[in-house]
XYZ file of C-alpha atoms in Angstrom:
669
model
C -2.180 14.959 -69.612
C -4.436 11.966 -69.077
C -1.631 9.616 -70.092
C 0.694 11.277 -67.584
C -1.947 10.930 -64.886
C -2.391 7.216 -65.679
C 1.361 6.709 -65.466
C 1.380 8.485 -62.077
C -1.421 6.261 -60.797
C 0.473 3.107 -61.855
C 3.595 4.302 -60.011
C 1.484 5.167 -56.969
C -0.035 1.679 -56.932
C 3.463 0.153 -57.058
C 4.580 2.373 -54.155
C 1.574 1.496 -51.994
C 1.495 -2.238 -52.661
C 4.313 -3.361 -50.277
C 3.241 -1.079 -47.428
C 1.652 -2.733 -44.363
C 1.282 0.285 -42.046
C -1.930 2.285 -42.685
C -0.258 5.531 -41.568
C 2.654 4.967 -43.985
C 0.118 4.372 -46.788
C -1.487 7.751 -46.053
C 1.882 9.527 -45.901
C 3.180 7.957 -49.144
C 0.022 8.785 -51.093
C -0.039 12.377 -49.769
C 3.620 12.953 -50.673
C 3.255 11.480 -54.189
C 0.141 13.536 -54.995
C 1.581 16.742 -53.534
C 4.821 16.475 -55.508
C 3.059 15.542 -58.742
C 0.488 18.384 -58.680
C 2.870 20.785 -56.873
C 0.450 21.271 -54.034
C 1.150 23.152 -50.793
C -0.404 20.529 -48.542
C -2.047 17.090 -48.800
C -3.476 15.160 -45.858
C -5.675 12.184 -45.180
C -8.049 12.642 -42.227
C -10.391 10.140 -40.568
C -13.549 11.198 -38.731
C -14.653 10.182 -35.237
C -18.095 9.601 -33.787
C -17.874 12.741 -31.651
C -17.416 15.115 -34.636
C -13.635 15.362 -35.024
C -11.184 14.802 -37.887
C -7.889 13.098 -36.992
C -4.840 13.758 -39.224
C -1.830 11.560 -38.395
C 0.507 12.432 -41.314
C 0.496 15.137 -43.995
C 2.636 16.421 -46.883
C 3.618 20.090 -46.890
C 5.619 22.379 -49.192
C 6.312 25.814 -47.774
C 3.387 25.788 -45.333
C 2.873 24.530 -41.779
C 1.680 21.004 -41.040
C -1.754 20.447 -39.544
C -1.455 17.061 -37.881
C -3.743 16.526 -34.934
C -7.407 16.441 -33.956
C -9.810 19.103 -35.304
C -13.551 19.733 -34.961
C -15.401 19.153 -38.248
C -17.768 22.070 -37.699
C -14.763 24.411 -37.924
C -14.425 23.680 -41.670
C -17.786 25.292 -42.501
C -21.197 23.614 -42.204
C -21.865 23.911 -45.944
C -18.649 22.159 -46.866
C -19.199 19.419 -44.272
C -22.747 18.827 -45.553
C -21.397 18.448 -49.106
C -18.795 15.928 -47.955
C -21.347 13.996 -45.877
C -23.418 13.675 -49.034
C -20.454 11.963 -50.706
C -19.704 14.812 -53.144
C -16.250 16.184 -53.894
C -15.603 19.685 -52.545
C -13.811 22.024 -54.996
C -12.948 25.596 -53.887
C -10.640 27.619 -56.213
C -10.645 30.768 -54.026
C -11.212 30.275 -50.318
C -10.909 33.984 -49.467
C -13.971 34.789 -51.589
C -16.018 31.621 -50.961
C -19.578 32.721 -50.216
C -20.404 29.544 -48.308
C -17.858 30.399 -45.603
C -18.241 32.963 -42.847
C -15.604 35.601 -42.384
C -14.303 33.767 -39.294
C -14.064 30.491 -41.221
C -12.237 32.196 -44.105
C -9.849 33.705 -41.568
C -9.243 30.261 -40.053
C -8.361 28.847 -43.482
C -6.066 31.793 -44.168
C -4.346 31.180 -40.848
C -3.144 27.778 -42.082
C -2.307 29.068 -45.624
C -5.255 27.547 -47.504
C -6.028 29.654 -50.636
C -7.673 26.876 -52.658
C -8.686 23.315 -51.830
C -10.198 20.059 -53.032
C -11.747 17.546 -50.594
C -12.735 13.996 -51.593
C -14.964 12.155 -49.091
C -15.235 8.487 -48.210
C -18.785 7.611 -47.145
C -19.445 4.101 -45.801
C -22.864 2.984 -44.565
C -24.184 6.524 -44.884
C -21.423 7.893 -42.626
C -18.532 10.170 -43.574
C -15.482 8.190 -42.461
C -12.503 9.905 -44.159
C -11.465 12.875 -46.341
C -8.471 13.310 -48.655
C -7.757 17.048 -48.834
C -5.496 18.894 -51.319
C -4.545 22.503 -50.439
C -2.898 25.306 -52.408
C -1.580 28.320 -50.541
C -2.707 30.651 -53.389
C -5.795 30.811 -55.576
C -5.900 27.904 -58.059
C -8.282 27.066 -60.846
C -8.662 23.344 -60.458
C -8.967 21.565 -63.823
C -11.268 18.571 -64.291
C -8.128 16.454 -64.738
C -6.778 17.703 -61.380
C -10.034 16.832 -59.597
C -10.299 13.432 -61.289
C -6.707 12.591 -60.352
C -7.252 13.611 -56.713
C -10.390 11.438 -56.604
C -8.480 8.492 -58.099
C -5.690 8.916 -55.551
C -8.298 9.055 -52.786
C -9.887 5.794 -53.948
C -6.540 4.021 -54.160
C -5.469 5.394 -50.779
C -8.649 4.206 -49.111
C -8.305 0.762 -50.666
C -4.649 0.494 -49.614
C -5.394 1.707 -46.061
C -8.237 -0.790 -45.656
C -6.076 -3.599 -47.023
C -3.185 -2.697 -44.691
C -5.534 -2.627 -41.699
C -7.089 -5.942 -42.645
C -3.671 -7.550 -43.036
C -2.517 -6.041 -39.743
C -5.631 -7.351 -38.012
C -5.082 -10.755 -39.589
C -1.474 -10.840 -38.377
C -2.544 -9.792 -34.913
C -5.295 -12.418 -34.907
C -2.825 -15.076 -35.971
C -0.446 -14.048 -33.175
C -3.255 -14.215 -30.663
C -4.260 -17.644 -31.956
C -0.720 -18.965 -31.730
C -0.230 -17.551 -28.237
C -3.542 -18.976 -27.065
C -2.825 -22.376 -28.568
C 0.723 -22.478 -27.195
C -0.521 -21.541 -23.739
C -2.931 -24.476 -23.806
C -5.992 -22.341 -23.231
C -7.508 -23.061 -26.642
C -8.128 -26.340 -28.432
C -8.790 -27.051 -32.111
C -11.245 -29.640 -33.430
C -12.727 -31.183 -36.570
C -16.328 -32.407 -36.623
C -17.844 -34.824 -39.142
C -21.579 -34.204 -38.837
C -22.627 -37.146 -40.976
C -20.117 -39.541 -39.425
C -20.989 -38.220 -35.961
C -17.325 -38.095 -34.913
C -15.089 -35.373 -33.473
C -11.285 -35.225 -33.336
C -9.110 -32.603 -31.665
C -5.694 -31.655 -30.366
C -4.280 -32.270 -26.884
C -5.813 -29.082 -25.442
C -9.232 -30.130 -26.758
C -8.821 -33.575 -25.198
C -7.820 -32.051 -21.860
C -10.917 -29.833 -21.781
C -13.231 -32.830 -22.261
C -11.010 -35.108 -20.138
C -10.707 -37.703 -22.918
C -7.538 -39.561 -24.032
C -5.426 -37.430 -26.401
C -4.596 -38.706 -29.895
C -5.631 -38.548 -33.516
C -8.437 -41.084 -33.112
C -11.864 -39.618 -33.820
C -14.344 -39.854 -30.956
C -18.066 -40.460 -31.305
C -20.073 -37.346 -30.586
C -21.948 -39.252 -27.893
C -18.713 -39.422 -25.848
C -18.786 -35.620 -25.650
C -22.562 -35.242 -25.335
C -22.670 -37.336 -22.188
C -20.412 -34.780 -20.496
C -22.584 -31.811 -21.506
C -25.588 -30.248 -19.877
C -28.759 -31.792 -21.426
C -29.754 -28.609 -23.261
C -26.299 -28.285 -24.833
C -26.246 -31.946 -25.865
C -29.598 -31.307 -27.595
C -28.045 -28.359 -29.503
C -25.345 -30.651 -30.851
C -27.919 -33.252 -31.851
C -29.974 -30.664 -33.734
C -26.866 -29.350 -35.499
C -25.938 -32.810 -36.769
C -29.405 -33.092 -38.372
C -29.219 -29.649 -39.994
C -28.085 -28.846 -43.519
C -25.305 -26.252 -43.315
C -24.384 -23.932 -46.154
C -20.724 -23.834 -47.272
C -18.780 -21.499 -44.991
C -21.607 -21.307 -42.422
C -20.419 -20.371 -38.951
C -21.561 -21.837 -35.646
C -21.072 -20.433 -32.168
C -22.123 -21.996 -28.871
C -21.325 -21.712 -25.194
C -21.401 -25.179 -23.633
C -21.645 -26.224 -20.016
C -19.865 -29.434 -19.044
C -21.317 -30.944 -15.873
C -19.557 -34.303 -15.668
C -15.872 -33.637 -16.347
C -14.039 -32.307 -13.297
C -16.715 -32.390 -10.612
C -17.632 -28.691 -10.846
C -19.339 -27.228 -13.957
C -17.103 -25.570 -16.550
C -18.050 -23.536 -19.613
C -16.488 -23.760 -23.087
C -16.855 -21.367 -26.008
C -17.332 -23.456 -29.184
C -16.628 -21.694 -32.513
C -16.504 -23.312 -35.936
C -17.084 -22.967 -39.686
C -18.419 -25.382 -42.299
C -15.987 -26.448 -45.001
C -16.493 -24.616 -48.294
C -16.550 -27.851 -50.309
C -17.899 -30.295 -47.713
C -20.377 -28.361 -45.517
C -20.985 -31.435 -43.344
C -17.433 -31.155 -42.013
C -16.662 -28.334 -39.587
C -13.393 -27.100 -38.122
C -13.001 -24.723 -35.233
C -11.712 -23.960 -31.774
C -12.923 -24.210 -28.205
C -11.623 -22.445 -25.123
C -12.428 -22.330 -21.428
C -14.648 -19.357 -20.473
C -15.527 -20.571 -16.968
C -13.939 -17.557 -15.290
C -15.779 -15.162 -17.606
C -19.138 -16.873 -17.076
C -18.686 -16.830 -13.312
C -17.654 -13.190 -13.458
C -20.754 -12.369 -15.526
C -22.956 -14.203 -13.018
C -21.300 -12.288 -10.197
C -21.764 -9.030 -12.106
C -25.446 -9.703 -12.681
C -25.886 -10.533 -9.011
C -23.997 -7.365 -8.050
C -26.133 -5.229 -10.376
C -29.283 -6.729 -8.914
C -28.058 -6.003 -5.395
C -27.152 -2.469 -6.450
C -30.636 -1.870 -7.858
C -32.175 -3.205 -4.656
C -29.859 -0.970 -2.627
C -30.863 2.096 -4.633
C -34.509 1.273 -4.097
C -33.995 0.675 -0.397
C -31.911 3.838 -0.018
C -34.541 5.895 -1.893
C -31.986 7.978 -3.709
C -33.466 11.007 -5.407
C -32.425 11.796 -8.998
C -32.504 15.238 -10.632
C -31.523 16.995 -13.869
C -30.963 20.722 -14.404
C -31.029 22.643 -17.692
C -28.253 25.187 -17.172
C -29.548 27.584 -19.840
C -33.168 27.731 -18.614
C -32.597 26.967 -14.919
C -35.340 24.333 -14.963
C -34.896 21.321 -12.679
C -36.619 17.961 -13.076
C -36.958 15.956 -9.847
C -37.997 12.313 -9.584
C -40.551 11.108 -6.990
C -37.846 9.911 -4.580
C -36.191 13.335 -4.451
C -39.485 15.108 -3.801
C -40.154 12.636 -1.008
C -36.721 13.479 0.450
C -37.821 17.142 0.391
C -40.962 16.263 2.354
C -43.181 16.666 -0.722
C -45.566 14.345 -2.512
C -43.710 11.479 -4.254
C -44.302 12.581 -7.841
C -42.009 13.772 -10.639
C -41.958 17.575 -10.975
C -40.441 20.208 -13.242
C -39.699 23.422 -11.366
C -37.341 26.424 -11.550
C -34.145 25.847 -9.605
C -34.934 28.646 -7.070
C -37.995 26.616 -6.035
C -35.626 23.813 -5.019
C -33.573 26.286 -2.979
C -36.754 27.353 -1.142
C -36.770 23.918 0.546
C -33.146 24.280 1.678
C -32.445 25.498 5.205
C -32.044 29.274 5.052
C -28.416 29.308 6.237
C -27.445 26.599 3.714
C -28.939 28.218 0.584
C -25.964 30.431 -0.268
C -23.407 27.568 -0.019
C -25.642 25.291 -2.132
C -26.103 27.992 -4.778
C -22.349 28.614 -4.801
C -21.606 24.881 -5.177
C -23.908 24.589 -8.209
C -22.471 27.762 -9.795
C -18.879 26.577 -9.298
C -19.685 23.197 -10.825
C -21.165 24.848 -13.929
C -18.393 27.454 -14.223
C -15.490 25.002 -13.933
C -17.203 22.023 -15.519
C -16.392 19.810 -12.536
C -18.391 17.487 -10.321
C -20.822 18.710 -7.685
C -20.502 17.576 -4.073
C -22.348 19.286 -1.247
C -24.305 18.565 1.918
C -27.147 20.689 3.237
C -30.260 20.698 5.380
C -33.833 20.817 4.109
C -36.895 21.876 6.051
C -40.007 19.766 5.600
C -43.471 21.315 5.637
C -43.984 19.951 9.167
C -40.899 21.868 10.338
C -38.600 18.866 10.752
C -35.042 19.195 9.443
C -33.279 16.538 7.375
C -29.725 16.313 6.012
C -29.178 15.554 2.292
C -25.983 14.762 0.392
C -25.986 15.840 -3.277
C -23.588 14.510 -5.955
C -23.721 15.520 -9.624
C -21.809 16.463 -12.775
C -22.004 18.718 -15.833
C -22.660 17.449 -19.365
C -23.078 18.901 -22.865
C -21.744 22.024 -24.613
C -22.609 25.559 -23.567
C -22.016 26.811 -27.132
C -24.875 24.689 -28.438
C -27.125 25.374 -25.473
C -27.092 21.736 -24.372
C -25.289 22.238 -21.070
C -27.000 20.175 -18.393
C -26.399 18.882 -14.895
C -27.535 15.611 -13.402
C -27.113 14.107 -9.974
C -28.511 12.166 -7.047
C -29.502 13.082 -3.494
C -29.531 10.771 -0.524
C -30.772 11.301 3.018
C -27.814 11.288 5.441
C -29.700 12.429 8.535
C -29.021 9.161 10.356
C -25.340 9.472 9.448
C -25.206 13.032 10.771
C -26.990 11.958 13.957
C -24.490 9.123 14.321
C -21.593 11.557 13.784
C -22.975 13.879 16.462
C -23.466 10.917 18.814
C -19.932 9.794 18.046
C -18.615 13.282 18.803
C -20.510 13.304 22.097
C -19.201 9.850 22.908
C -15.704 10.963 21.971
C -15.992 14.001 24.226
C -17.285 11.789 27.048
C -14.460 9.344 26.436
C -11.949 12.180 26.570
C -13.422 13.268 29.898
C -13.248 9.729 31.264
C -9.692 9.368 29.980
C -8.715 12.580 31.762
C -10.398 11.394 34.940
C -8.775 7.979 34.705
C -5.416 9.556 33.919
C -5.756 11.718 37.008
C -6.616 8.658 39.086
C -3.647 6.758 37.659
C -1.349 9.717 38.305
C -2.558 9.847 41.875
C -2.116 6.085 42.210
C 1.370 6.306 40.716
C 2.201 9.115 43.097
C 0.974 7.026 46.018
C 2.878 4.031 44.696
C 5.996 6.174 44.328
C 5.609 7.407 47.888
C 5.128 3.849 49.116
C 8.150 2.659 47.160
C 10.212 5.551 48.520
C 9.019 4.687 52.021
C 9.973 1.056 51.526
C 13.353 1.995 50.074
C 13.945 4.266 53.040
C 12.835 1.481 55.368
C 15.184 -0.968 53.655
C 18.019 1.575 53.886
C 17.324 2.039 57.578
C 17.196 -1.732 58.003
C 20.571 -2.064 56.275
C 21.968 0.698 58.505
C 20.553 -0.994 61.579
C 22.049 -4.265 60.381
C 25.460 -2.650 59.990
C 25.113 -1.045 63.443
C 24.238 -4.411 64.921
C 27.203 -5.982 63.148
C 29.431 -3.238 64.614
C 28.048 -3.834 68.121
C 28.450 -7.608 67.870
C 31.963 -7.199 66.458
C 32.879 -4.814 69.327
C 31.416 -7.215 71.920
C 33.381 -10.079 70.434
C 36.534 -7.986 70.476
C 36.046 -6.463 73.908
C 34.351 -9.162 75.977
C 35.351 -12.476 74.429
C 38.758 -11.060 73.460
C 39.446 -10.040 77.069
C 38.392 -13.473 78.359
C 40.698 -15.170 75.902
C 43.496 -12.806 76.896
C 42.896 -13.702 80.552
C 42.902 -17.402 79.649
C 46.248 -17.005 77.856
C 47.702 -15.200 80.898
C 46.446 -17.958 83.190
C 48.075 -20.593 81.014
C 51.333 -18.631 81.058
C 51.142 -18.401 84.854
C 50.725 -22.182 85.141
C 53.702 -22.710 82.821
C 55.955 -20.518 85.027
C 54.690 -21.827 88.380
C 56.834 -24.921 88.329
C 57.741 -27.985 86.428
C 54.726 -30.074 85.376
C 54.517 -33.679 84.487
C 55.148 -34.241 80.769
C 51.545 -35.193 79.990
C 50.180 -32.131 81.797
C 52.739 -29.879 80.107
C 51.710 -31.199 76.684
C 48.060 -30.750 77.594
C 48.709 -27.184 78.721
C 50.547 -26.398 75.474
C 47.531 -27.691 73.496
C 45.223 -25.442 75.547
C 47.479 -22.475 74.793
C 47.417 -23.292 71.082
C 43.602 -23.636 71.029
C 43.214 -20.347 72.908
C 45.409 -18.596 70.346
C 43.447 -20.150 67.438
C 40.145 -19.192 69.064
C 41.413 -15.652 69.461
C 42.365 -15.426 65.849
C 39.009 -16.890 64.725
C 37.045 -14.475 66.912
C 39.117 -11.596 65.563
C 38.422 -12.715 61.958
C 34.705 -13.085 62.721
C 34.627 -9.610 64.208
C 36.383 -8.191 61.159
C 33.938 -9.933 58.833
C 30.994 -8.651 60.823
C 32.308 -5.086 60.764
C 35.914 -4.261 59.910
C 37.163 -1.758 62.420
C 39.503 -0.350 59.785
C 36.491 0.887 57.781
C 35.355 2.957 60.723
C 38.830 3.936 61.892
C 40.878 4.671 58.771
C 38.310 4.860 55.907
C 37.339 3.010 52.744
C 40.591 3.066 50.779
C 42.861 1.514 53.465
C 40.112 -0.893 54.501
C 39.742 -2.214 50.940
C 43.490 -2.430 50.467
C 43.723 -4.497 53.693
C 40.737 -6.641 52.610
C 42.264 -7.426 49.198
C 45.674 -8.229 50.694
C 44.254 -10.531 53.396
C 41.966 -12.255 50.859
C 44.864 -12.809 48.460
C 47.014 -14.312 51.186
C 44.213 -16.532 52.454
C 43.073 -17.780 48.996
C 46.439 -17.895 47.229
C 45.182 -15.792 44.267
C 47.162 -12.791 43.072
C 45.101 -9.637 43.671
C 45.838 -5.973 42.927
C 44.170 -2.927 44.448
C 44.270 0.576 42.972
C 42.472 3.797 43.885
C 42.375 7.175 42.175
C 40.797 10.479 43.080
C 39.348 9.512 46.455
C 41.113 12.395 48.192
C 41.407 12.991 51.931
C 37.687 13.477 52.570
C 35.623 10.501 53.610
C 32.617 9.250 51.628
C 29.204 9.025 53.272
C 29.095 6.011 55.613
C 26.327 4.184 53.731
C 28.262 4.469 50.447
C 31.533 3.296 52.025
C 29.728 0.351 53.601
C 27.990 -0.541 50.302
C 31.253 -0.464 48.331
C 33.121 -2.475 50.963
C 30.418 -5.146 51.137
C 30.170 -5.384 47.318
C 33.929 -5.859 46.950
C 33.883 -8.329 49.823
C 31.058 -10.376 48.224
C 32.694 -10.210 44.775
C 35.966 -11.589 46.169
C 34.043 -14.324 47.955
C 32.357 -15.303 44.641
C 35.729 -15.376 42.880
C 37.133 -17.710 45.499
C 34.111 -20.013 45.324
C 33.310 -20.141 41.590
C 35.727 -18.332 39.258
C 38.859 -20.535 39.233
C 40.743 -17.277 38.605
C 44.482 -16.667 38.804
C 44.378 -12.871 38.926
C 41.934 -10.329 40.408
C 41.975 -6.554 40.097
C 40.040 -4.071 42.262
C 39.949 -0.397 41.219
C 38.215 2.419 43.125
C 37.914 5.866 41.546
C 36.041 9.072 42.154
C 35.189 10.993 38.958
C 33.092 14.160 39.171
C 29.979 13.503 41.212
C 30.401 9.696 41.271
C 32.371 6.946 42.938
C 33.019 3.753 40.971
C 34.346 0.313 41.818
C 35.525 -2.189 39.202
C 36.240 -5.811 40.234
C 37.695 -7.883 37.387
C 38.943 -11.491 37.272
C 40.303 -13.833 34.575
C 38.268 -16.811 35.701
C 35.786 -19.180 34.056
C 33.038 -16.574 33.586
C 29.313 -17.260 33.245
C 26.171 -16.149 31.340
C 24.660 -13.088 33.107
C 21.369 -13.626 31.240
C 20.957 -17.183 32.526
C 18.831 -15.983 35.432
C 19.280 -15.637 39.178
C 19.578 -19.362 39.965
C 22.816 -19.820 41.840
C 23.454 -16.049 41.674
C 21.864 -14.905 44.940
C 25.096 -13.118 45.842
C 24.756 -10.932 42.749
C 21.140 -10.119 43.651
C 22.195 -9.041 47.138
C 24.986 -6.906 45.676
C 22.555 -5.191 43.283
C 20.091 -4.479 46.091
C 22.821 -3.048 48.332
C 24.085 -0.768 45.490
C 20.521 0.310 44.639
C 19.890 1.284 48.255
C 22.960 3.522 48.053
C 21.491 5.169 44.923
C 23.763 3.452 42.423
C 23.819 0.917 39.594
C 25.732 -2.315 39.041
C 26.627 -3.909 35.696
C 27.967 -7.417 35.183
C 29.974 -8.269 32.057
C 30.872 -11.923 31.682
C 30.965 -14.835 29.262
C 32.045 -18.442 29.516
C 35.846 -18.662 29.469
C 36.337 -14.864 29.386
C 36.294 -13.882 33.061
C 33.954 -11.485 34.834
C 33.880 -7.711 35.323
C 31.610 -6.027 37.891
C 31.160 -2.261 37.577
C 29.534 -0.316 40.435
C 28.638 3.352 39.959
C 27.129 5.452 42.781
C 26.197 9.113 42.563
C 27.572 11.161 45.456
C 25.326 13.606 47.305
C 25.879 17.274 46.465
C 27.992 18.857 49.163
C 26.669 22.164 50.570
C 28.785 25.220 49.784
């Protein structure tokens, strides 16, 4: 049997030798041992500092696997004590093991453990791993069985440690290569007796010296160092180093790049020539500055805690005893001394209406194992009331009676007063906003009334202007027209009175011609001031006449169309506005557009009347501003006074379209 076991161990060593993954080593060893001894389960478990066993892989035959994380105290305190002592655990019959409680035996039975052997690995007085062999039924373990399991355990541990060391070495080598390739780490060789140092390009860059294989005198580096670091180097060169001795320094370079930098300097003495060292150096300036900043931050934090006078407390959940530091007692209005009191005594200082919520917050924190966060009032012996904010958490295990709470209290009375003042200020601001809003609404209403009054005044002014135009046009037609008619009759009478000398006859003919021209000009002026057709026959015929006369006068083809106007007349102000807009638009076309065709369309859709004047002329940029476009401004104002809108669509070389849209007043039924 012993020879067979030795053969098995040789085969196991061959199987483990090429493996580099520690978990694969554990799995291979467990499978080989389980198959050889015909075991139900074999696993390798490693312990943690917080009392757990971690099983990553196991071998099973007919039973369930137990990979995972398990508490050590669940395996029986007697068994754990034996393993901690470094002794092999051998149990042939778990169901009748006197060292186990009935609950523990039931737990073993639940995972089909009838017999077991456990071999511990103890390093530095600490149980670090266990190789366990399980049988689902009772088994009388022979000395050869136990010895073989122990041998497998030793070989497994050795193989696992070797695999981890090799893995760490590979990882370290990768890190070194990455660091070197990134230029953040330099390598060097140092001859202590020759007082010279040589290094790679990264090393040369750190010390700002020329790169190359030439060895530099140590003094060339020392002059760049802080005096105390240069002294360290000098002392090291005078020391006698043992073979393989390691050195480690953090150097500050003050005279390299203007601002101080820090280098980590690591090296090892040669095994055969201890006076020659090799090593690496890398820039740790960022880390050193971060550490300085951290130290400064910690100092500021400590000063802040002192200035804030935060009170610290602990509470034993099982006994209900609370320990309060001097700061907390001072926050409660008591003498600044540490005290140990029952928790209800603390509640006695809490404002009566806040006690139940505080008690409930503590109970909920203990019950759910979550953090404590509450605010409450305390009443000082002099009757004054202060606000405290309490933050805490729960620690320990209730099963072992070590459940505790700890936390801090801080006075937030000033904060609460500020919040109340802010609320009052907010309420006052809301009141002022309402008042100001009311004032603005009133001002807007007044402004609206004033604007309406001015619009009405402008409308009346436009109406008065049109009335005056009508009166002037009528006077021109009636008075001046009659005088011109009389003049023409007088000229005719002279012509028929008798034969005149040729010069006088020619002069009389010229007078007749001038009288006719003056009549036509006065008639045109009267029409432009106020077309009688607009008053006599309505908008549609008046516009048609306007377009036709304009086309004949300007020599530009113009079309007029109307749809939906119907027999009923539009309100006078709207008819006048539309007529004047079309009139001004045609005038602009004649002056600026260079158009060949113009179209005027009047329509009356439901509730609106629209006018569209379109030409194929040169066009312009409507967004260019009002300069040179005063006619358009006047058109917009006239349309606005009639309660309408005007849009202008135009672009250079694409003609112009003017769209007027006026809402009609609702006719009474």
